[in-house]
């Protein structure tokens, strides 16, 4: 991933299953492309607590970055991207009815703060 701020668009496919009345387990596959960054694919597993229209939780994830340039090892960057994208993350979201607004803080070798507008296709 390129350092600095970036504007990206992506597709987020997720499946959420109920663990209890207020807890859901979400598995997500996400692809992003954007300005000032390389295309990436992420896989996340997140435990979410729903409290009315607000939900929050945390999880773990990793991914691949389409970095085919070589580095000091002589191997392309995509080989190391599952390690550099390894993260623990916190999620805070609002269910707006027909859409969701979500903030994600990722902590790992490459930290990230994401703000998402989610428009379900269902």
PDB file of C-alpha atoms in Angstrom, residues 11-17 24-31 42-46 48 50 55 100 102 116 118-122:
ATOM      1  CA  UNK A  11     -16.518  -3.799  -3.655  1.00  0.00           C
ATOM      2  CA  UNK A  12     -17.216  -5.328  -0.253  1.00  0.00           C
ATOM      3  CA  UNK A  13     -18.830  -8.758  -0.109  1.00  0.00           C
ATOM      4  CA  UNK A  14     -19.766  -9.920   3.364  1.00  0.00           C
ATOM      5  CA  UNK A  15     -21.718 -12.595   5.153  1.00  0.00           C
ATOM      6  CA  UNK A  16     -23.012 -11.923   8.668  1.00  0.00           C
ATOM      7  CA  UNK A  17     -24.237 -14.644  10.975  1.00  0.00           C
ATOM      8  CA  UNK A  24     -22.881 -11.046  14.732  1.00  0.00           C
ATOM      9  CA  UNK A  25     -19.819 -12.596  13.115  1.00  0.00           C
ATOM     10  CA  UNK A  26     -18.982 -10.999   9.748  1.00  0.00           C
ATOM     11  CA  UNK A  27     -16.675 -12.465   7.139  1.00  0.00           C
ATOM     12  CA  UNK A  28     -15.698  -9.998   4.410  1.00  0.00           C
ATOM     13  CA  UNK A  29     -13.898 -10.069   1.094  1.00  0.00           C
ATOM     14  CA  UNK A  30     -13.075  -6.637  -0.260  1.00  0.00           C
ATOM     15  CA  UNK A  31     -11.355  -5.285  -3.369  1.00  0.00           C
ATOM     16  CA  UNK A  42      -8.641  -7.880   1.837  1.00  0.00           C
ATOM     17  CA  UNK A  43     -10.124 -10.720   3.852  1.00  0.00           C
ATOM     18  CA  UNK A  44     -11.496  -9.845   7.320  1.00  0.00           C
ATOM     19  CA  UNK A  45     -13.233 -11.659  10.172  1.00  0.00           C
ATOM     20  CA  UNK A  46     -15.051  -9.289  12.564  1.00  0.00           C
ATOM     21  CA  UNK A  48     -19.873  -7.004  15.785  1.00  0.00           C
ATOM     22  CA  UNK A  50     -25.403  -4.325  17.470  1.00  0.00           C
ATOM     23  CA  UNK A  55     -22.772  -1.322  15.833  1.00  0.00           C
ATOM     24  CA  UNK A 100     -24.490   2.175   6.336  1.00  0.00           C
ATOM     25  CA  UNK A 102     -18.683   2.774   8.858  1.00  0.00           C
ATOM     26  CA  UNK A 116     -16.907   3.737   4.237  1.00  0.00           C
ATOM     27  CA  UNK A 118     -21.984   1.035   2.199  1.00  0.00           C
ATOM     28  CA  UNK A 119     -24.892   0.616  -0.193  1.00  0.00           C
ATOM     29  CA  UNK A 120     -26.229  -2.988   0.012  1.00  0.00           C
ATOM     30  CA  UNK A 121     -27.430  -4.580  -3.211  1.00  0.00           C
ATOM     31  CA  UNK A 122     -30.055  -6.809  -1.558  1.00  0.00           C
TER      32      UNK A 122
END
